[in-house]
Amino acid sequence: MKAKFILIGYGWRADFYYRIAKMLPERFEVCAGVLRTKERAAQVAGEEGIFATDDLEEALKQEPDFAVLCVPRGIVKDYLVTLMERKVPVLCETPPGKDVKELTELWSDCRRLDGRVQVVEQYFLQPYYAGILRLIEKGYLGEISSVMLSALHGYHAVSMYRKILGIGYENCLIEGKQLISPVTATNGREGFDQSGRIIQEQRDLISLVFENGKAALMDFAGEQYFSQIRQRRWNIRGLRGELNDMTLYFLTEGNLPVTQEIRRVDVGVNNNSEWAHRGMMFMDRMIYENPFYPARMNDDEIAVASCLLAMKEYVETGREFYPLREALQDTYLSFEMEEAVRSGRQIRTTTKEWALQDA
């Protein structure tokens, strides 16, 4: 059975869901779009060829499996509460709130209303990151002690840190600063830029040291998401090995050092097959296989579609994949990271309500 959902919101992120539904119509259906005005609803209905409305109740009459909430952080909490009151399962884009006070209120509302909320934190489902997590799970690196990531910002980075380090809701000590320097613009949400225009790059350097001694380091500039001259960098260190980007250094059972590359498998490169991502390979095994192959999707589309698939399973079985509680913790830590950069102060996090054992 396909996943049938309403999509609340408009813009660059909402477009992902419309594209995915068009690429995989046998698996996903946007049964209604919900927009702020009748004019915008008419525009989306014409552009996407779907039913669209400014009335949430009209959209819910389409009997969706769940709602996808894709609105600015300033109004996301109000929408979430409204949907929880109506007992509608929600897949919410990040972040789920605008400040720590709102995150706390949202957790209280969710428990009071018995809300069914999962969050679109998709990066751990992207092919590269999913493959890395599989290698860690297989024990190639042993117990992980530290991670350095220069690829993602804020709550996205925190989510990966906690998964890689095996961190639950432990508190941490945060320090940070920001460097500003010029860089040539090359690409962005509006498209490629070959004008040679110079922009100011904000580079955040942040460290998180958790109570168990494990550490995460972030070195990130917003340009990295699109730039052609600012690339991703990874370093993960464990008891028995280290990962640098696509290269794994590890010890065999006999303690012999080995160096092996992770290889991306894309069909259609240097031949006439239609391009599609197949998976990630390490030595003689696939450590990640694209569940939507041979659809022609980029890595983020694959990850967002994986969230939709997991949300359908959650509605049917109750099996969580990234629940609100996880999103609240990652967002809270990201807010404290921002404060550390802004103030220059060392910040020690505290245990929030969603992190309590009986939560």
Short mmCIF file of C-alpha atoms in Angstrom, two decimals:
data_model
loop_
_atom_site.label_atom_id
_atom_site.label_comp_id
_atom_site.label_asym_id
_atom_site.label_seq_id
_atom_site.Cartn_x
_atom_site.Cartn_y
_atom_site.Cartn_z
CA MET A 1 0.00 0.00 0.00
CA LYS A 2 1.25 3.47 -0.87
CA ALA A 3 1.75 6.18 1.75
CA LYS A 4 -0.96 8.82 1.39
CA PHE A 5 -0.32 12.17 3.07
CA ILE A 6 -1.29 15.82 3.16
CA LEU A 7 1.50 18.37 2.81
CA ILE A 8 1.23 21.53 4.90
CA GLY A 9 3.47 24.34 3.71
CA TYR A 10 5.13 25.83 0.67
CA GLY A 11 8.68 26.43 -0.51
CA TRP A 12 11.99 24.77 -1.19
CA ARG A 13 11.62 21.93 1.34
CA ALA A 14 7.99 21.25 0.47
CA ASP A 15 9.07 20.82 -3.17
CA PHE A 16 11.03 17.71 -2.14
CA TYR A 17 7.80 15.91 -1.24
CA TYR A 18 6.05 16.85 -4.46
CA ARG A 19 9.05 15.65 -6.49
CA ILE A 20 9.27 12.37 -4.58
CA ALA A 21 5.55 11.67 -5.07
CA LYS A 22 5.98 12.25 -8.81
CA MET A 23 9.07 10.03 -9.05
CA LEU A 24 7.52 7.22 -7.00
CA PRO A 25 3.74 7.44 -7.60
CA GLU A 26 3.31 3.76 -6.77
CA ARG A 27 4.66 4.37 -3.24
CA PHE A 28 3.68 7.94 -2.29
CA GLU A 29 0.72 10.23 -2.88
CA VAL A 30 0.17 13.84 -1.82
CA CYS A 31 -3.62 13.67 -1.42
CA ALA A 32 -3.90 17.36 -0.49
CA GLY A 33 -1.77 20.46 -0.18
CA VAL A 34 -2.53 22.90 2.64
CA LEU A 35 -1.51 26.53 2.06
CA ARG A 36 -2.02 29.80 3.92
CA THR A 37 -4.22 31.50 1.31
CA LYS A 38 -6.73 30.53 -1.37
CA GLU A 39 -4.49 32.21 -3.97
CA ARG A 40 -1.47 30.10 -3.01
CA ALA A 41 -3.64 26.97 -2.89
CA ALA A 42 -4.86 27.65 -6.43
CA GLN A 43 -1.26 28.17 -7.56
CA VAL A 44 -0.06 24.87 -6.06
CA ALA A 45 -3.09 22.98 -7.42
CA GLY A 46 -2.22 24.19 -10.90
CA GLU A 47 1.52 23.57 -10.62
CA GLU A 48 1.35 20.15 -8.97
CA GLY A 49 -1.93 18.81 -10.34
CA ILE A 50 -3.30 17.97 -6.89
CA PHE A 51 -6.13 19.04 -4.62
CA ALA A 52 -4.98 22.05 -2.59
CA THR A 53 -6.80 24.18 -0.04
CA ASP A 54 -6.35 26.79 2.68
CA ASP A 55 -8.65 24.77 4.97
CA LEU A 56 -7.02 22.00 7.05
CA GLU A 57 -10.38 20.34 7.69
CA GLU A 58 -11.00 20.04 3.95
CA ALA A 59 -7.59 18.43 3.52
CA LEU A 60 -8.25 15.92 6.31
CA LYS A 61 -11.42 14.80 4.51
CA GLN A 62 -9.05 13.17 1.99
CA GLU A 63 -8.31 10.58 4.72
CA PRO A 64 -4.51 10.75 4.73
CA ASP A 65 -2.32 8.26 6.56
CA PHE A 66 -0.46 11.21 8.07
CA ALA A 67 0.39 14.87 7.64
CA VAL A 68 3.78 16.25 6.59
CA LEU A 69 4.40 19.58 8.30
CA CYS A 70 6.74 21.85 6.38
CA VAL A 71 6.30 25.36 7.80
CA PRO A 72 8.66 27.99 9.32
CA ARG A 73 9.90 27.27 12.86
CA GLY A 74 7.99 30.26 14.24
CA ILE A 75 4.62 28.56 13.62
CA VAL A 76 5.49 24.86 13.68
CA LYS A 77 4.48 24.34 17.33
CA ASP A 78 0.97 25.73 16.81
CA TYR A 79 0.43 23.48 13.81
CA LEU A 80 1.74 20.46 15.69
CA VAL A 81 -0.64 21.04 18.60
CA THR A 82 -3.57 21.49 16.21
CA LEU A 83 -2.78 18.21 14.44
CA MET A 84 -2.23 16.33 17.71
CA GLU A 85 -5.60 17.58 18.99
CA ARG A 86 -7.17 16.08 15.86
CA LYS A 87 -5.28 12.79 16.45
CA VAL A 88 -3.47 13.11 13.11
CA PRO A 89 -0.02 11.44 12.94
CA VAL A 90 2.57 14.03 11.93
CA LEU A 91 5.89 13.90 10.12
CA CYS A 92 7.43 17.26 11.03
CA GLU A 93 10.28 19.03 9.28
CA THR A 94 13.13 20.30 11.47
CA PRO A 95 13.35 22.07 13.79
CA PRO A 96 10.22 21.37 15.86
CA GLY A 97 10.42 24.67 17.78
CA LYS A 98 12.06 28.10 17.86
CA ASP A 99 13.60 28.09 21.38
CA VAL A 100 14.11 25.88 24.45
CA LYS A 101 10.94 27.17 26.14
CA GLU A 102 8.87 26.17 23.12
CA LEU A 103 10.55 22.76 22.92
CA THR A 104 9.61 22.10 26.55
CA GLU A 105 6.02 23.22 25.99
CA LEU A 106 5.77 21.03 22.91
CA TRP A 107 6.92 17.95 24.84
CA SER A 108 4.29 18.64 27.50
CA ASP A 109 1.62 19.07 24.81
CA CYS A 110 2.68 15.87 23.08
CA ARG A 111 2.39 13.82 26.29
CA ARG A 112 -0.92 15.47 27.23
CA LEU A 113 -2.45 14.84 23.81
CA ASP A 114 -0.79 11.46 23.24
CA GLY A 115 0.63 12.88 20.02
CA ARG A 116 2.06 10.66 17.30
CA VAL A 117 4.96 12.70 15.95
CA GLN A 118 8.06 11.71 14.02
CA VAL A 119 10.58 14.19 12.63
CA VAL A 120 12.30 14.50 9.26
CA GLU A 121 15.91 14.26 10.40
CA GLN A 122 16.97 12.61 7.18
CA TYR A 123 20.76 12.71 7.10
CA PHE A 124 21.34 9.38 8.84
CA LEU A 125 19.30 7.88 5.97
CA GLN A 126 21.42 9.39 3.21
CA PRO A 127 23.53 6.72 1.43
CA TYR A 128 26.94 7.86 2.67
CA TYR A 129 25.94 8.40 6.30
CA ALA A 130 23.83 5.23 6.40
CA GLY A 131 26.83 3.29 5.10
CA ILE A 132 29.11 4.74 7.77
CA LEU A 133 26.68 3.82 10.53
CA ARG A 134 26.60 0.28 9.14
CA LEU A 135 30.41 0.02 9.30
CA ILE A 136 30.36 1.24 12.91
CA GLU A 137 27.62 -1.27 13.73
CA LYS A 138 29.78 -4.03 12.23
CA GLY A 139 32.59 -3.09 14.62
CA TYR A 140 35.34 -2.19 12.17
CA LEU A 141 36.36 0.84 14.26
CA GLY A 142 35.66 -0.61 17.71
CA GLU A 143 34.22 1.68 20.40
CA ILE A 144 33.94 5.21 18.95
CA SER A 145 35.60 7.93 21.02
CA SER A 146 35.39 11.06 18.84
CA VAL A 147 33.97 12.45 15.64
CA MET A 148 34.87 15.52 13.59
CA LEU A 149 32.27 16.60 11.05
CA SER A 150 32.49 19.37 8.50
CA ALA A 151 29.33 18.78 6.48
CA LEU A 152 26.14 19.61 8.41
CA HIS A 153 24.87 22.42 10.62
CA GLY A 154 23.17 22.53 14.01
CA TYR A 155 20.63 19.83 14.84
CA HIS A 156 21.52 17.82 11.72
CA ALA A 157 25.11 17.54 12.93
CA VAL A 158 24.06 16.77 16.51
CA SER A 159 21.85 13.92 15.31
CA MET A 160 24.80 12.33 13.53
CA TYR A 161 27.13 12.92 16.50
CA ARG A 162 24.81 11.13 18.90
CA LYS A 163 24.24 8.19 16.57
CA ILE A 164 27.93 7.73 15.80
CA LEU A 165 29.07 8.12 19.40
CA GLY A 166 26.22 6.05 20.82
CA ILE A 167 25.06 9.00 22.94
CA GLY A 168 21.61 9.06 24.49
CA TYR A 169 20.60 12.07 26.59
CA GLU A 170 23.90 12.65 28.39
CA ASN A 171 24.82 16.27 29.07
CA CYS A 172 27.88 17.92 27.59
CA LEU A 173 30.21 20.90 27.76
CA ILE A 174 30.07 23.15 24.68
CA GLU A 175 32.57 25.73 23.43
CA GLY A 176 32.47 27.60 20.16
CA LYS A 177 33.54 30.54 18.05
CA GLN A 178 32.88 31.92 14.60
CA LEU A 179 35.33 32.96 11.89
CA ILE A 180 34.32 35.19 8.98
CA SER A 181 36.23 35.20 5.71
CA PRO A 182 35.59 35.92 2.02
CA VAL A 183 34.81 33.16 -0.48
CA THR A 184 33.66 33.12 -4.09
CA ALA A 185 30.00 32.16 -4.57
CA THR A 186 29.48 29.12 -6.82
CA ASN A 187 26.04 27.64 -6.14
CA GLY A 188 22.95 28.00 -3.95
CA ARG A 189 19.22 27.35 -3.75
CA GLU A 190 18.75 29.77 -6.65
CA GLY A 191 21.19 27.86 -8.88
CA PHE A 192 24.78 28.08 -10.09
CA ASP A 193 26.66 31.38 -9.94
CA GLN A 194 29.63 31.94 -12.26
CA SER A 195 29.81 35.70 -11.80
CA GLY A 196 32.82 35.58 -9.48
CA ARG A 197 30.80 37.35 -6.77
CA ILE A 198 32.55 37.48 -3.38
CA ILE A 199 30.50 36.71 -0.26
CA GLN A 200 31.29 36.51 3.45
CA GLU A 201 31.54 32.97 4.77
CA GLN A 202 30.60 32.32 8.41
CA ARG A 203 32.54 29.35 9.74
CA ASP A 204 31.52 27.86 13.10
CA LEU A 205 34.06 25.91 15.17
CA ILE A 206 32.34 24.08 18.04
CA SER A 207 33.30 21.32 20.45
CA LEU A 208 31.01 19.12 22.54
CA VAL A 209 32.49 16.93 25.28
CA PHE A 210 29.95 14.52 26.80
CA GLU A 211 29.84 13.22 30.36
CA ASN A 212 31.32 9.87 29.30
CA GLY A 213 34.35 11.60 27.74
CA LYS A 214 33.29 11.13 24.12
CA ALA A 215 33.75 14.22 21.97
CA ALA A 216 32.33 15.82 18.84
CA LEU A 217 33.90 18.63 16.82
CA MET A 218 32.04 20.72 14.28
CA ASP A 219 33.77 22.81 11.62
CA PHE A 220 31.02 24.13 9.38
CA ALA A 221 30.21 26.98 7.02
CA GLY A 222 26.77 27.27 5.44
CA GLU A 223 28.31 27.40 1.96
CA GLN A 224 29.20 23.71 2.24
CA TYR A 225 25.65 22.57 1.46
CA PHE A 226 25.91 23.87 -2.11
CA SER A 227 29.39 25.20 -2.79
CA GLN A 228 31.55 23.65 -5.49
CA ILE A 229 34.74 24.65 -3.63
CA ARG A 230 33.80 23.83 -0.03
CA GLN A 231 33.60 20.09 0.52
CA ARG A 232 32.50 17.63 3.20
CA ARG A 233 35.11 16.34 5.66
CA TRP A 234 34.74 13.49 8.15
CA ASN A 235 36.94 11.95 10.77
CA ILE A 236 35.69 9.24 13.13
CA ARG A 237 38.07 7.68 15.63
CA GLY A 238 37.53 4.40 17.41
CA LEU A 239 39.45 1.93 19.52
CA ARG A 240 40.48 -0.17 16.51
CA GLY A 241 40.41 2.21 13.59
CA GLU A 242 39.69 5.54 11.99
CA LEU A 243 37.55 6.79 9.13
CA ASN A 244 38.65 9.71 6.97
CA ASP A 245 35.94 10.57 4.44
CA MET A 246 35.89 7.49 2.16
CA THR A 247 38.94 5.72 3.62
CA LEU A 248 38.80 3.27 6.51
CA TYR A 249 41.93 2.34 8.53
CA PHE A 250 41.33 -0.61 10.86
CA LEU A 251 42.85 -3.70 12.47
CA THR A 252 42.00 -7.29 11.57
CA GLU A 253 41.23 -9.86 14.26
CA GLY A 254 44.95 -10.65 14.19
CA ASN A 255 45.74 -6.92 14.70
CA LEU A 256 47.14 -6.38 11.22
CA PRO A 257 46.51 -2.84 9.92
CA VAL A 258 44.31 -2.60 6.81
CA THR A 259 43.35 0.34 4.57
CA GLN A 260 40.19 0.08 2.47
CA GLU A 261 38.05 2.52 0.50
CA ILE A 262 34.28 2.95 0.63
CA ARG A 263 33.00 2.97 -2.95
CA ARG A 264 29.86 4.65 -4.23
CA VAL A 265 27.98 2.61 -6.84
CA ASP A 266 26.05 4.71 -9.36
CA VAL A 267 24.54 3.11 -12.45
CA GLY A 268 24.80 5.08 -15.70
CA VAL A 269 28.30 6.51 -15.22
CA ASN A 270 30.39 6.16 -18.40
CA ASN A 271 27.69 4.08 -20.09
CA ASN A 272 24.21 4.51 -21.55
CA SER A 273 22.16 3.17 -18.65
CA GLU A 274 19.79 5.65 -17.01
CA TRP A 275 21.56 7.24 -14.04
CA ALA A 276 20.54 5.97 -10.60
CA HIS A 277 22.25 5.47 -7.25
CA ARG A 278 22.57 1.75 -6.42
CA GLY A 279 24.35 1.80 -3.05
CA MET A 280 27.59 2.03 -1.07
CA MET A 281 30.15 -0.77 -1.14
CA PHE A 282 32.96 -1.66 1.25
CA MET A 283 35.32 -4.45 0.20
CA ASP A 284 33.06 -7.24 -1.13
CA ARG A 285 29.78 -6.21 0.51
CA MET A 286 27.09 -3.57 0.10
CA ILE A 287 26.89 -1.52 3.28
CA TYR A 288 23.93 0.46 1.94
CA GLU A 289 21.38 -0.33 -0.77
CA ASN A 290 19.05 2.31 -2.17
CA PRO A 291 15.48 1.12 -1.43
CA PHE A 292 14.16 3.19 -4.36
CA TYR A 293 16.56 2.04 -7.09
CA PRO A 294 16.31 2.60 -10.07
CA ALA A 295 14.52 5.92 -9.45
CA ARG A 296 16.67 8.91 -10.47
CA MET A 297 16.91 10.63 -7.09
CA ASN A 298 19.63 12.64 -5.39
CA ASP A 299 20.87 11.59 -1.94
CA ASP A 300 18.62 13.97 -0.01
CA GLU A 301 15.56 12.88 -1.98
CA ILE A 302 16.43 9.25 -1.18
CA ALA A 303 16.72 10.15 2.52
CA VAL A 304 13.45 12.14 2.65
CA ALA A 305 11.64 9.34 0.79
CA SER A 306 13.07 6.92 3.38
CA CYS A 307 11.52 9.09 6.11
CA LEU A 308 8.15 8.88 4.34
CA LEU A 309 8.48 5.11 4.09
CA ALA A 310 9.41 4.87 7.78
CA MET A 311 6.49 7.15 8.69
CA LYS A 312 4.06 4.84 6.91
CA GLU A 313 5.49 1.93 8.93
CA TYR A 314 5.23 3.97 12.15
CA VAL A 315 1.53 4.70 11.53
CA GLU A 316 0.86 1.01 10.88
CA THR A 317 3.04 -0.60 13.57
CA GLY A 318 4.14 2.10 16.05
CA ARG A 319 7.82 1.48 15.25
CA GLU A 320 9.62 4.82 15.69
CA PHE A 321 12.48 5.96 13.46
CA TYR A 322 13.18 9.50 14.69
CA PRO A 323 10.63 10.43 17.40
CA LEU A 324 9.94 13.91 18.74
CA ARG A 325 11.95 13.16 21.88
CA GLU A 326 15.11 12.65 19.81
CA ALA A 327 14.46 15.79 17.77
CA LEU A 328 13.94 17.87 20.92
CA GLN A 329 17.30 16.77 22.32
CA ASP A 330 19.19 17.40 19.10
CA THR A 331 17.53 20.79 18.65
CA TYR A 332 18.19 21.77 22.27
CA LEU A 333 21.90 20.98 21.91
CA SER A 334 22.00 22.93 18.64
CA PHE A 335 20.48 25.99 20.36
CA GLU A 336 23.19 25.77 23.05
CA MET A 337 25.84 25.47 20.32
CA GLU A 338 24.52 28.67 18.74
CA GLU A 339 24.64 30.41 22.12
CA ALA A 340 28.22 29.27 22.73
CA VAL A 341 29.26 30.77 19.38
CA ARG A 342 27.31 33.98 19.96
CA SER A 343 28.45 34.61 23.54
CA GLY A 344 31.90 33.05 23.54
CA ARG A 345 30.98 31.38 26.85
CA GLN A 346 31.48 27.77 27.83
CA ILE A 347 28.04 26.19 28.21
CA ARG A 348 27.09 23.11 30.19
CA THR A 349 23.80 21.52 29.12
CA THR A 350 21.16 20.38 31.60
CA THR A 351 18.71 17.48 31.63
CA LYS A 352 15.35 18.40 30.10
CA GLU A 353 11.94 16.84 30.68
CA TRP A 354 12.03 14.74 27.52
CA ALA A 355 15.35 13.21 28.66
CA LEU A 356 14.06 11.85 31.96
CA GLN A 357 14.01 8.08 32.39
CA ASP A 358 10.23 7.92 32.73
CA ALA A 359 9.66 10.05 29.62
#
